[in-house]
Tab-separated table of C-alpha atoms and ligand atoms in Angstrom:
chain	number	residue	atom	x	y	z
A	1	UNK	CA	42.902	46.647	-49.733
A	2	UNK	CA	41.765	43.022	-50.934
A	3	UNK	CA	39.712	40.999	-48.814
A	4	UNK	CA	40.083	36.896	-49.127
A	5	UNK	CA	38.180	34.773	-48.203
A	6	UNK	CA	38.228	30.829	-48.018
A	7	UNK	CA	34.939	29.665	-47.301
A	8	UNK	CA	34.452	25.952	-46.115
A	9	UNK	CA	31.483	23.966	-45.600
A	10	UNK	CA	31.261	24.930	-41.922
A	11	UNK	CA	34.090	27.949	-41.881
A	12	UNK	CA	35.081	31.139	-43.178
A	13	UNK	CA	38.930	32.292	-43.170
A	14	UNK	CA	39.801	35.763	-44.049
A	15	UNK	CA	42.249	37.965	-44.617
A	16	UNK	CA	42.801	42.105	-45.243
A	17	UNK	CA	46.153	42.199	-47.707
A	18	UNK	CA	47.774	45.393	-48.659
A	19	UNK	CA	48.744	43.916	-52.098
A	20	UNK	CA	51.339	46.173	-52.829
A	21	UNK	CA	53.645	45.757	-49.922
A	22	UNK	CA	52.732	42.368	-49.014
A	23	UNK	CA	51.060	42.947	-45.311
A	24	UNK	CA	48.266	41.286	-43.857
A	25	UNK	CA	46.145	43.752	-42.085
A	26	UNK	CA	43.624	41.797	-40.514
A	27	UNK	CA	42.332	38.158	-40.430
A	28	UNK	CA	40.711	35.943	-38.569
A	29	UNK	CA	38.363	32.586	-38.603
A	30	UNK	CA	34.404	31.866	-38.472
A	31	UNK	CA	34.177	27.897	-37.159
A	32	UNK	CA	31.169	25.913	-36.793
A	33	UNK	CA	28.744	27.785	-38.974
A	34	UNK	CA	25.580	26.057	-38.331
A	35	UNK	CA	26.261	24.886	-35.535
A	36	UNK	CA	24.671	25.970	-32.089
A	37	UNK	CA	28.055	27.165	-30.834
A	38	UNK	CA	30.585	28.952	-33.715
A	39	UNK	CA	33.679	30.210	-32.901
A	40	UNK	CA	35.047	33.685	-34.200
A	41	UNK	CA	38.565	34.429	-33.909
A	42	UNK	CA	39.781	37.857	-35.391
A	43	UNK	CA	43.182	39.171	-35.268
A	44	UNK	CA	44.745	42.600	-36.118
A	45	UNK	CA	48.159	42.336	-38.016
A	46	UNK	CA	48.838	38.916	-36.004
A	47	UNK	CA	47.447	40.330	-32.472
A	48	UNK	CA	44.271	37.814	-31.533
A	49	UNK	CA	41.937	40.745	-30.729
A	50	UNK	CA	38.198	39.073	-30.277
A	51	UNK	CA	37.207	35.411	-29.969
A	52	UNK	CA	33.894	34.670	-28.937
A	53	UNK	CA	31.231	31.773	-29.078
A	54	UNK	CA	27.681	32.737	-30.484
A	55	UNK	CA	26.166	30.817	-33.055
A	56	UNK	CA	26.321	31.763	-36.939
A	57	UNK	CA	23.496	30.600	-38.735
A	58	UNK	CA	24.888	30.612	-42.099
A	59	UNK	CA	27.439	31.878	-44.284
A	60	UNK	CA	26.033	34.851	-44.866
A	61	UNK	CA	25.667	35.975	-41.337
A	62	UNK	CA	29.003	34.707	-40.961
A	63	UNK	CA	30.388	37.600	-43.860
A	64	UNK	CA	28.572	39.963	-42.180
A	65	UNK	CA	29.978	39.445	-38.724
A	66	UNK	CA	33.675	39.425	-41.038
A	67	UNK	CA	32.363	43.301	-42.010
A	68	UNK	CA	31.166	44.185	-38.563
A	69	UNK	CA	34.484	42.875	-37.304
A	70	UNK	CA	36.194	44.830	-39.801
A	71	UNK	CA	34.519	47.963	-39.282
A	72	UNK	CA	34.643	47.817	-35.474
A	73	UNK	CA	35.620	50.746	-33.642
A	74	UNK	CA	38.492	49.191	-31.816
A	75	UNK	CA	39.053	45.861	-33.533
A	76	UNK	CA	38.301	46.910	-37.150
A	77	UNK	CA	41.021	48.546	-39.669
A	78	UNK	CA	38.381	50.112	-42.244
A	79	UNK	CA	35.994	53.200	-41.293
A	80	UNK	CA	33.916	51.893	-44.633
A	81	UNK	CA	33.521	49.009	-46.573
A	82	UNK	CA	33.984	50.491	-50.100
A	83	UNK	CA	37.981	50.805	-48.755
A	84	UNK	CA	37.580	47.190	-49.697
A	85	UNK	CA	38.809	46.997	-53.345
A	86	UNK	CA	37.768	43.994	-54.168
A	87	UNK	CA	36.697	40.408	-52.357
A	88	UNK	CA	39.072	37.543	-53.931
A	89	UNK	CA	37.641	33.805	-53.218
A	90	UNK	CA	39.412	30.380	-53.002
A	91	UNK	CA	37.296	28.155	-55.348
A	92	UNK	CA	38.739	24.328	-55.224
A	93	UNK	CA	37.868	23.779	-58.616
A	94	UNK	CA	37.175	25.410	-62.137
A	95	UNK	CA	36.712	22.165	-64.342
A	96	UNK	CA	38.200	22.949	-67.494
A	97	UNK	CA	36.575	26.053	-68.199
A	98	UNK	CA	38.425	28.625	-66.064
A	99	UNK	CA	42.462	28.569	-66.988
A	100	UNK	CA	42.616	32.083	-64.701
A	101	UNK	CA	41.536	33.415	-62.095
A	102	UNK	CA	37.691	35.621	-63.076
A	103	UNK	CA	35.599	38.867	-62.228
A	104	UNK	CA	32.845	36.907	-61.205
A	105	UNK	CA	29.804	37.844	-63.002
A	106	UNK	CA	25.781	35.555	-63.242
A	107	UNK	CA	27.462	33.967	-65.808
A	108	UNK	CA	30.423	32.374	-63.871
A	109	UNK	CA	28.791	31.648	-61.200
A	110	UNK	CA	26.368	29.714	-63.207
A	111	UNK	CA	28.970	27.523	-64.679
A	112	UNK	CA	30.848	27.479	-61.214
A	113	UNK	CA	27.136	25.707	-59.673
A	114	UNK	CA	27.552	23.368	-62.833
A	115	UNK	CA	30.905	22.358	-61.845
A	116	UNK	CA	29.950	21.090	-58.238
A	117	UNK	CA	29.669	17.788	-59.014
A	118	UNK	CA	33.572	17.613	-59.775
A	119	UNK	CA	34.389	19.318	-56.002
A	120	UNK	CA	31.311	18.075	-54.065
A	121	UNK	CA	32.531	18.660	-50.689
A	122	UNK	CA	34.138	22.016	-52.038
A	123	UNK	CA	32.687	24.023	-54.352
A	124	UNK	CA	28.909	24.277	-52.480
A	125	UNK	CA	31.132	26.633	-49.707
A	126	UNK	CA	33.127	28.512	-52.004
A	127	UNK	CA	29.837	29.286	-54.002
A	128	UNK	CA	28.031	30.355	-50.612
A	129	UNK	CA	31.109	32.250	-49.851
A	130	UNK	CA	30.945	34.260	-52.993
A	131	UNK	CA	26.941	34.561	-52.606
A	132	UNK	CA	27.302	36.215	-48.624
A	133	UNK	CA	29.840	38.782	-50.235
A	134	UNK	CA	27.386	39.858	-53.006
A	135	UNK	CA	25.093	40.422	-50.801
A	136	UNK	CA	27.009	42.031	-48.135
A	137	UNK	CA	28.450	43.862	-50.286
A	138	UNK	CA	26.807	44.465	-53.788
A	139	UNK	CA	28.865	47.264	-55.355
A	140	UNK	CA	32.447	45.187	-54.667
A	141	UNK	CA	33.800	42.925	-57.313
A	142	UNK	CA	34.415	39.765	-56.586
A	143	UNK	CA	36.721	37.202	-58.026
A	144	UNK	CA	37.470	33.487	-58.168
A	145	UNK	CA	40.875	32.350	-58.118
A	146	UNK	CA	40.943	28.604	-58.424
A	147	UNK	CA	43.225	25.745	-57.354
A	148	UNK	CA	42.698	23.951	-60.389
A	149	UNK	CA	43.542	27.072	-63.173
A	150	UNK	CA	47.040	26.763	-62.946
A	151	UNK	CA	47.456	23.224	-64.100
A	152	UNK	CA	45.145	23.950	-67.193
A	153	UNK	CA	48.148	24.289	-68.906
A	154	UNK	CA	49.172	20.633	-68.658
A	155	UNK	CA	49.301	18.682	-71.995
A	156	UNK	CA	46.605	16.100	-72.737
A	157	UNK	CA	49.593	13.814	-72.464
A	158	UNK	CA	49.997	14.320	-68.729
A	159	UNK	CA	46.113	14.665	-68.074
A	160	UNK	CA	44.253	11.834	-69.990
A	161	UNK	CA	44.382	8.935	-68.000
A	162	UNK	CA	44.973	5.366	-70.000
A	163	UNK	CA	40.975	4.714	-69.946
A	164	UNK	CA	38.636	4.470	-72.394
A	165	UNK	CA	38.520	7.841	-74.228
A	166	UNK	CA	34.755	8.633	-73.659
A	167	UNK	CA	34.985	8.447	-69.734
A	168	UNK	CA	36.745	11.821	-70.674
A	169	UNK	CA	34.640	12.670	-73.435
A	170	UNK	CA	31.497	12.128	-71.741
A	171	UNK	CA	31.858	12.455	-68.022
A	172	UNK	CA	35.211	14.786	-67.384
A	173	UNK	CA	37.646	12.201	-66.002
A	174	UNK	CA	40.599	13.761	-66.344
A	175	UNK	CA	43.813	15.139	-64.356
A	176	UNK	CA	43.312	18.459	-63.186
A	177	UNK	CA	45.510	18.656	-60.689
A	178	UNK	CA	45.288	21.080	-57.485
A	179	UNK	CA	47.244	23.271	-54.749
A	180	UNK	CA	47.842	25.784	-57.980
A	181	UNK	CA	48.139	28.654	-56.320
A	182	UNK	CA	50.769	27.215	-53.631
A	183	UNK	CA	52.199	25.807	-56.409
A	184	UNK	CA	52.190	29.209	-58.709
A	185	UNK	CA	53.094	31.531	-55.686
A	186	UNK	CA	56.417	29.345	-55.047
A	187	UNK	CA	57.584	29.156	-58.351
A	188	UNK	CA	57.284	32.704	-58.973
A	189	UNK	CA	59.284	32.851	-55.548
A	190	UNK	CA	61.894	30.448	-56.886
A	191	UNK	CA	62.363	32.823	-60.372
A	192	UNK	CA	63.141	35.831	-58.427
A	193	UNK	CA	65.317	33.741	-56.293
A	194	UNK	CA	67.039	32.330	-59.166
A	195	UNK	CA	67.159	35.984	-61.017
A	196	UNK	CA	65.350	34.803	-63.710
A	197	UNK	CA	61.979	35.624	-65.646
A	198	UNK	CA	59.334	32.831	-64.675
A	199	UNK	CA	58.804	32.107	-68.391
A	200	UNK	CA	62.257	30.816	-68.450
A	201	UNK	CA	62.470	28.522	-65.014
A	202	UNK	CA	62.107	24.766	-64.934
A	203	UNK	CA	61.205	23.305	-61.720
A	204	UNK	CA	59.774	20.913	-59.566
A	205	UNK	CA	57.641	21.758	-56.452
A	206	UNK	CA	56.552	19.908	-53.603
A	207	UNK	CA	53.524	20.973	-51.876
A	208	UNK	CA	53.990	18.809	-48.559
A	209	UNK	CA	51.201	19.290	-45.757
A	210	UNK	CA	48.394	17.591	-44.827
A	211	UNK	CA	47.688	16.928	-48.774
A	212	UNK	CA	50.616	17.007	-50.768
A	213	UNK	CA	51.363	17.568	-54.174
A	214	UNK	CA	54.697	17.441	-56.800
A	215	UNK	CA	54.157	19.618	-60.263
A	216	UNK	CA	56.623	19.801	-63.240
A	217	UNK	CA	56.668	23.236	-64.097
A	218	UNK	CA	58.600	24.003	-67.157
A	219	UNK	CA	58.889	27.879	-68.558
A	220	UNK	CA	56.949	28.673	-65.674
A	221	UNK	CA	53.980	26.585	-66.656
A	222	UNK	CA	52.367	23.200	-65.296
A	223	UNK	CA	53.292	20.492	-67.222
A	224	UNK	CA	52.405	17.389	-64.721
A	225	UNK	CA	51.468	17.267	-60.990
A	226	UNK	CA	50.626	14.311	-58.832
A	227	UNK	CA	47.114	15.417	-57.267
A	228	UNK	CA	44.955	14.457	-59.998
A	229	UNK	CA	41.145	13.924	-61.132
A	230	UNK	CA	40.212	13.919	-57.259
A	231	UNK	CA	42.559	14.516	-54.230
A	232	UNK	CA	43.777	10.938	-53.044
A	233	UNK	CA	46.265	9.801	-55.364
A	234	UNK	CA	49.795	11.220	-55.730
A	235	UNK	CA	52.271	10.852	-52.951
A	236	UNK	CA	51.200	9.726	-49.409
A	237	UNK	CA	49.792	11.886	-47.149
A	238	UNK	CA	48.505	12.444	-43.489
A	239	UNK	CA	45.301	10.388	-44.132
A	240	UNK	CA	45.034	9.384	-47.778
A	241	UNK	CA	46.891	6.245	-49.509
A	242	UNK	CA	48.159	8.101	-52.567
A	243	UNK	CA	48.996	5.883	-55.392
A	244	UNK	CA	47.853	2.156	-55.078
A	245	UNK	CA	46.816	-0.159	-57.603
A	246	UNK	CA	43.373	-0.002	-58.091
A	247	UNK	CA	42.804	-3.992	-57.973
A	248	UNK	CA	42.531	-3.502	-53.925
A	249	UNK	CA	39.816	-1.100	-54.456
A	250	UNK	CA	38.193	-3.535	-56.531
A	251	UNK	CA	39.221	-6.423	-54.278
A	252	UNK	CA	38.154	-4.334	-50.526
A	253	UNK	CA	34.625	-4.272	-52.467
A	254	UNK	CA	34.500	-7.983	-53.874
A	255	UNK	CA	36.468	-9.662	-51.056
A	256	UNK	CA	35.432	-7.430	-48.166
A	257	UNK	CA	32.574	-5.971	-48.895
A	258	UNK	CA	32.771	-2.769	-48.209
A	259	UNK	CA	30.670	-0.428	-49.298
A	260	UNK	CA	32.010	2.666	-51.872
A	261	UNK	CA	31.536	4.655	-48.531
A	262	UNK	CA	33.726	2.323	-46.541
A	263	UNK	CA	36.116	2.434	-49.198
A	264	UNK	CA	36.290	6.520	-49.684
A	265	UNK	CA	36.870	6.424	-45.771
A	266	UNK	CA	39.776	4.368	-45.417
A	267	UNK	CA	41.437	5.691	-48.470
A	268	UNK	CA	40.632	9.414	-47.593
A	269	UNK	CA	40.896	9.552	-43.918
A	270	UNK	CA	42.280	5.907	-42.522
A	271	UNK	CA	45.485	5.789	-44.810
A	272	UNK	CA	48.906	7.366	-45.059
A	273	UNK	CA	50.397	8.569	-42.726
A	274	UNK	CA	47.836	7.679	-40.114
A	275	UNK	CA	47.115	4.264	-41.601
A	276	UNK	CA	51.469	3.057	-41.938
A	277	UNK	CA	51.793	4.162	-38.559
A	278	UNK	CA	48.761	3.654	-36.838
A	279	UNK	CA	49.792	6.293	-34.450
A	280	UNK	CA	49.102	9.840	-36.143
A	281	UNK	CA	48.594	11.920	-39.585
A	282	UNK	CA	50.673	14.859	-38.170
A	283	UNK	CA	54.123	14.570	-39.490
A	284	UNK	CA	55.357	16.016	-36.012
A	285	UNK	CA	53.966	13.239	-33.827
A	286	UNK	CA	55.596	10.606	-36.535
A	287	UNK	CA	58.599	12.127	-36.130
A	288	UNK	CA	58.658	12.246	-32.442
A	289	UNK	CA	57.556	8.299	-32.218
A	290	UNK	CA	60.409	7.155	-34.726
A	291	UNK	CA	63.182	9.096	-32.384
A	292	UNK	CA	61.678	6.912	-29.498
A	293	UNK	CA	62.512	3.926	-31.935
A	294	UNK	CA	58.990	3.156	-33.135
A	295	UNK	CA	59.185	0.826	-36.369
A	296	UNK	CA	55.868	2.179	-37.802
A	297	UNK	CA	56.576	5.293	-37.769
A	298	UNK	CA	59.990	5.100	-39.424
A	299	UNK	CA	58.470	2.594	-41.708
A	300	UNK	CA	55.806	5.587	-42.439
A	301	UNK	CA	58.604	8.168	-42.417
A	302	UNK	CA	60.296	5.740	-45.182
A	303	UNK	CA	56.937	5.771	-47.610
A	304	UNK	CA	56.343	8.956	-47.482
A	305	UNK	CA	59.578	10.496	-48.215
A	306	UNK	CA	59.762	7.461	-51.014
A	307	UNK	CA	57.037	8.643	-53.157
A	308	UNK	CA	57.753	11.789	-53.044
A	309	UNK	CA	61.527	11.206	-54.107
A	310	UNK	CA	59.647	9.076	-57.140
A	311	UNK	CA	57.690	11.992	-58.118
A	312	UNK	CA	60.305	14.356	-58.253
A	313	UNK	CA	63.033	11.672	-60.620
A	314	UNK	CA	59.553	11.159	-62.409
A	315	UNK	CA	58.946	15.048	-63.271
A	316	UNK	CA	62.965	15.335	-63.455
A	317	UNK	CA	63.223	12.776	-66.409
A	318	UNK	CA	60.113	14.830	-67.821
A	319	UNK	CA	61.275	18.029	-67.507
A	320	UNK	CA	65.046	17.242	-68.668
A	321	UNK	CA	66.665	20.380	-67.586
A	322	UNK	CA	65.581	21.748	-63.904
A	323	UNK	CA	66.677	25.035	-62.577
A	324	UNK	CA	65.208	24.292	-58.793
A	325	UNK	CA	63.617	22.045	-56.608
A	326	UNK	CA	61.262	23.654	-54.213
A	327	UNK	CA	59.568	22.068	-50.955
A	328	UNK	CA	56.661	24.478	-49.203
A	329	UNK	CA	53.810	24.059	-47.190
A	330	UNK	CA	53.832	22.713	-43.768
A	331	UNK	CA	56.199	19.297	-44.081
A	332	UNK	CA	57.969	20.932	-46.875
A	333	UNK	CA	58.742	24.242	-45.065
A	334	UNK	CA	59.399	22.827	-41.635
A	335	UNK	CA	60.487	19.626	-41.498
A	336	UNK	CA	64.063	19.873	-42.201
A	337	UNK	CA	64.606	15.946	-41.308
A	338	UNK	CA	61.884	14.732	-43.906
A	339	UNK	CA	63.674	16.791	-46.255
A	340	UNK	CA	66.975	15.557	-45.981
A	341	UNK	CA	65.508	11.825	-46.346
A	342	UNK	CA	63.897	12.717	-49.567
A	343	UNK	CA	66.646	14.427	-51.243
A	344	UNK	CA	69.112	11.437	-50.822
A	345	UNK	CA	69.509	10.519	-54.497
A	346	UNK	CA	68.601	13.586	-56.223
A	347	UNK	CA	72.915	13.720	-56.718
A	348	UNK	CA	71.895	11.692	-59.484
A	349	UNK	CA	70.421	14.982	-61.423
A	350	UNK	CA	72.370	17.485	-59.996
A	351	UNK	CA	70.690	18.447	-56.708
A	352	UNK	CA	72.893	18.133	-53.644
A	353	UNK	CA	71.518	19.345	-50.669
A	354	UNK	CA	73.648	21.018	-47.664
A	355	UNK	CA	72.878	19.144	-44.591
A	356	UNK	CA	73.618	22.383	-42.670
A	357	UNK	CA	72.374	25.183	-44.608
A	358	UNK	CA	69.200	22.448	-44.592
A	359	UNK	CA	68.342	22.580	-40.602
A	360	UNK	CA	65.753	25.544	-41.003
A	361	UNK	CA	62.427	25.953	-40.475
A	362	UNK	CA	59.600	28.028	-42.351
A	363	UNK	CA	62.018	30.479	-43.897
A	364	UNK	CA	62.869	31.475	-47.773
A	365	UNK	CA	66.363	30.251	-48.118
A	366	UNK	CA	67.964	28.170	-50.405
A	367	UNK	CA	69.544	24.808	-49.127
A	368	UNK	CA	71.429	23.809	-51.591
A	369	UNK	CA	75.371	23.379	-51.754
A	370	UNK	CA	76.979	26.020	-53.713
A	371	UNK	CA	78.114	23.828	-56.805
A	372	UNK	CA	74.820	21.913	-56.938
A	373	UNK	CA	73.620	22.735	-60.397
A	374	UNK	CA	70.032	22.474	-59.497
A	375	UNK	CA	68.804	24.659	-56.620
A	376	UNK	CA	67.103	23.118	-54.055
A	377	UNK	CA	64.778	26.296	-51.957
A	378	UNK	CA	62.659	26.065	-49.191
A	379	UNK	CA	59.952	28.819	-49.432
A	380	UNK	CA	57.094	29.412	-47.185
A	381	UNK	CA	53.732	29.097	-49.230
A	382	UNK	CA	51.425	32.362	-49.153
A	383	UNK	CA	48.114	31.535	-50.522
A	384	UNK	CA	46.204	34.420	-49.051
A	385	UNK	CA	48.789	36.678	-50.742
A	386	UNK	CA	48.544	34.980	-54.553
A	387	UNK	CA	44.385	35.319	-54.303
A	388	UNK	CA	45.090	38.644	-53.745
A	389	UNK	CA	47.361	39.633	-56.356
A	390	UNK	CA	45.163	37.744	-58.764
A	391	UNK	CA	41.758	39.308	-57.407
A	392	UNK	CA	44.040	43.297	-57.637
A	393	UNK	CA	45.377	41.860	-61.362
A	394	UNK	CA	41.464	40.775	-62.676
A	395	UNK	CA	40.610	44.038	-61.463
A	396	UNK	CA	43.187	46.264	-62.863
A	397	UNK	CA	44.765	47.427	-59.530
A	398	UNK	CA	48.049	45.796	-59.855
B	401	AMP	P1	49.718	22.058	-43.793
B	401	AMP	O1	48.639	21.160	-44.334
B	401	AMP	O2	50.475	22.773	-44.865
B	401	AMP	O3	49.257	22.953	-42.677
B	401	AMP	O4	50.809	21.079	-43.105
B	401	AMP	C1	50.504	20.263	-42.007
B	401	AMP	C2	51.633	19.263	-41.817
B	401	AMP	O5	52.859	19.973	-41.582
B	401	AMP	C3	51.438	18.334	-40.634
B	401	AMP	O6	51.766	16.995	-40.993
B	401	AMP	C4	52.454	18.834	-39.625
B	401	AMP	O7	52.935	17.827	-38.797
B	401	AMP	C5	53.568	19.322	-40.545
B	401	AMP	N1	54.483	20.186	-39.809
B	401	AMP	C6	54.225	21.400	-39.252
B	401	AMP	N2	55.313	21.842	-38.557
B	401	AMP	C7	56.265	20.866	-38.695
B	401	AMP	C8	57.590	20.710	-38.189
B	401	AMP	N3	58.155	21.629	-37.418
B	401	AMP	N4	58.271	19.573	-38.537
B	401	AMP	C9	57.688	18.620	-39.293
B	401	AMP	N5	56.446	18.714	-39.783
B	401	AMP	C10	55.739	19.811	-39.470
C-alpha cells in the first residue's frame, strides 16, 4: 500500500492505492488547517465514513489524525502503519534540479526549501507535508513526485524565453511547465490505447480544468507545454488571462496604477473565464448561461476553446507527425460540447472527431472517427494513481 498525500497551504488530501491493481482503498480530506474550525472528511473505497469539525492546528496534527483515521477500528483499512509502503508527495515544483520523481533524503529536502521561492504559494505545504510524515512516521520512505519533472525534458528551444540571457542565467526564468503528472499518466494511457510503446507515441494533451495546460509530447517525452515559468499564461482558464501581451501589464501599472498586487489579482483570479463572462469560472455555469442565450458567455465559450485550438495547431506544426490528441481533466473529460468546439479545424491535420462517439462524459474512450489518422481520446486523469506508481518505482516495489 502507498499512501499520497497532497498537502496545501491550509489542506491535506490523501489517498491509500493498491498500486498493483489500481484501487483506491481509502481517502479523504483535512480543510482549514489552522483554522478554529477544520473539516475532516474520510472515505473508505468511495463510502464517506467520518466527517467532523474540530480544529487542526497544523499539518502535522493534521497527518496524524490521516494515521488515526487510517488505523481506526471501524473506519481504518490498516491494523499498523508499517503496512504503509511508502508515503508519495505532490511537490508543485522541482526547479531544474529534479527531472524524476526522488527518495527524499536531508539532502532533497534541503534543495526542495531552496526552491520555494519559484512555487511560493506551493512548495511551503508540500514541504510541511513531507515534514508531518517524517515525523509521524520515521521508518517510511518518502518520496517527491513533482509537477514540474516531466517537462525537464523540453529543449532549451521551447524553454528559454526571448529575454535577455542572464534573467535565466542569474535568476531561473525559464519555462518549466506543470500538470506533469496529468500530463505523463494520460499519455501513457493513450500508448496502451494506441498499442504502442510510449517511447514511440507523438501526441498532444490537453489538461483542461480549472488551470489548463497543452504539452507536445513526442517519443513519449515533453517537448513544449503552454503553462510556463509561473501558472497564468497558456490558454485561458477559469480565473487567469492566459496569454496577453505584456504591454497591458505594463500599461494597468503606468496608466492605472495598480499596484503588482492589484495586477497578480486580476490576472490570477479576476480573468478568464470569470473575467469574459463576468458571470462564473466554472465551465458548467458558462455553459448553462450561453444555452439561455447569454453573449458573454458564448463570447467566453469562443476564447477559450480558441486558444486552446491554437495550442494544439501550434504543438501539431512542432511535433509534425501526431499519433493522438488527448483532452483530460475536468473540461477535457466532461465537457463533451467544449470539445466539439475546439476540435473544429483539426481536419486540417488529420483529426476528425465523431460528433456521436464524442457525447461522453469522464470515461476512457476514444472519439475519434474510424479513418481519422490521428486519434483523438478522452481519458480521465488519475494523479493520485501516477504518485503512486512513481513513489512504488523510487522504491523498488513496482
Ligand atoms: P478540474 O480543475 O480538473 O477539477 O476541473 C474543473 C472544471 O471542470 C470546471 O470548470 C468545471 O466546470 C468543469 N467541469 C466539470 N464537469 C463538467 C461537465 N460535466 N461539463 C463541463 N465542464 C465540466
Amino acid at each position: 500500500m502507498i499512501l499520497v498525500v497532497n498537502s496545501g497551504s491550509s489542506s491535506i488530501k490523501y489517498q491509500v492505492l493498491k498500486i498493483e491493481t489500481e484501487q483506491t482503498l481509502s481517502s479523504g480530506l483535512i480543510e482549514r488547517i489552522g483554522l478554529s474550525e477544520g473539516i475532516i472528511s474520510h472515505y473508505k473505497e468511495e463510502e464517506l465514513v467520518y466527517k467532523k469539525q474540530k480544529p487542526v492546528e497544523d499539518h502535522s496534527q493534521g497527518i496524524d489524525m490521516v494515521l488515526k483515521l487510517l488505523l481506526h477500528e471501524k473506519y481504518g483499512i490498516i491494523k499498523d502503519y508499517h503496512e504503509i509502503k511508502a508515503v508519495g508527495h505532490r511537490v508543485v515544483h522541482g526547479g531544474e534540479d529534479f527531472t524524476q520523481s526522488v527518495l527524499i533524503d536531508d539532502k532533497v529536502l534541503k534543495v526542495l526549501e531552496e526552491t520555494t521561492y519559484l512555487a511560493p504559494l506551493h512548495n511551503p505545504a508540500n514541504i510541511l507535508g513531507i515534514k508531518a510524515a517524517k515525523q509521524a512516521m520515521p521508518d517510511i520512505p518518502n518520496v517527491a513526485v513533482f509537477d514540474t519533472a516531466f517537462h525537464q525534458s523540453m529543449p532549451e528551444v521551447a524553454y528559454i524565453y526571448a529575454l535577455p540571457y542572464k534573467f535565466y542565467e542569474k535568476h531561473g526564468i525559464r519555462k518549466y511547465g506543470f500538470h506533469g503528472t496529468s500530463h505523463q499518466y494520460v499519455a501513457n494511457k493513450a500508448a496502451e490505447m494506441l498499442g504502442k510503446s510510449i517511447d514511440k507515441v507523438n501526441l498532444i494533451t490537453c489538461h483542461l480544468g480549472n488551470g489548463s495546460s497543452i504539452t507536445a509530447i513526442k517519443n513519449g517525452k515533453s517537448i513544449d507545454t503552454s503553462l510556463g515559468y509561473g501558472t497564468m499564461c497558456g490558454v485561458a482558464m477559469g480565473t487567469r488571462a492566459g496569454d496577453i501581451d505584456p504591454a497591458i501589464v505594463v500599461s494597468m501599472m503606468e496608466e492605472m496604477n495598480m499596484s503588482a498586487d492589484e495586477v497578480k489579482e486580476i490576472l490570477y483570479k479576476k480573468s478568464g473565464l470569470l473575467g469574459i463572462s463576468g458571470i462564473s469560472s466554472d465551465m458548467r455555469d458558462i455553459e448553462e448561461k450561453d444555452e439561455q442565450g447569454n453573449a458573454r458567455a458564448r463570447l467566453a465559450l469562443d476564447i477559450f476553446a480558441d486558444r486552446v485550438r491554437k495550442y494544439v495547431g501550434a504543438y501539431a506544426a512542432t511535433l509534425g507527425r501526431i499519433d493522438a490528441i488527448v483532452f483530460t481533466a475536468g473540461i477535457g473529460e466532461n465537457g463533451w460540447e467544449i470539445r466539439e468546439v475546439i476540435c473544429r479545424g483539426f481536419e486540417s491535420f488529420g483529426a476528425i472527431l465523431d460528433p456521436e462517439k464524442n457525447k461522453v462524459r469522464g470515461k476512457r474512450v476514444e472519439v475519434s472517427k474510424d479513418t481519422s489518422q490521428v486519434k483523438i481520446f478522452v481519458i480521465p486523469t488519475n494523479e493520485e494513481m501516477m504518485i503512486g506508481n512513481e513513489t512504488a518505482k523510487v522504491i523498488g516495489i513496482l
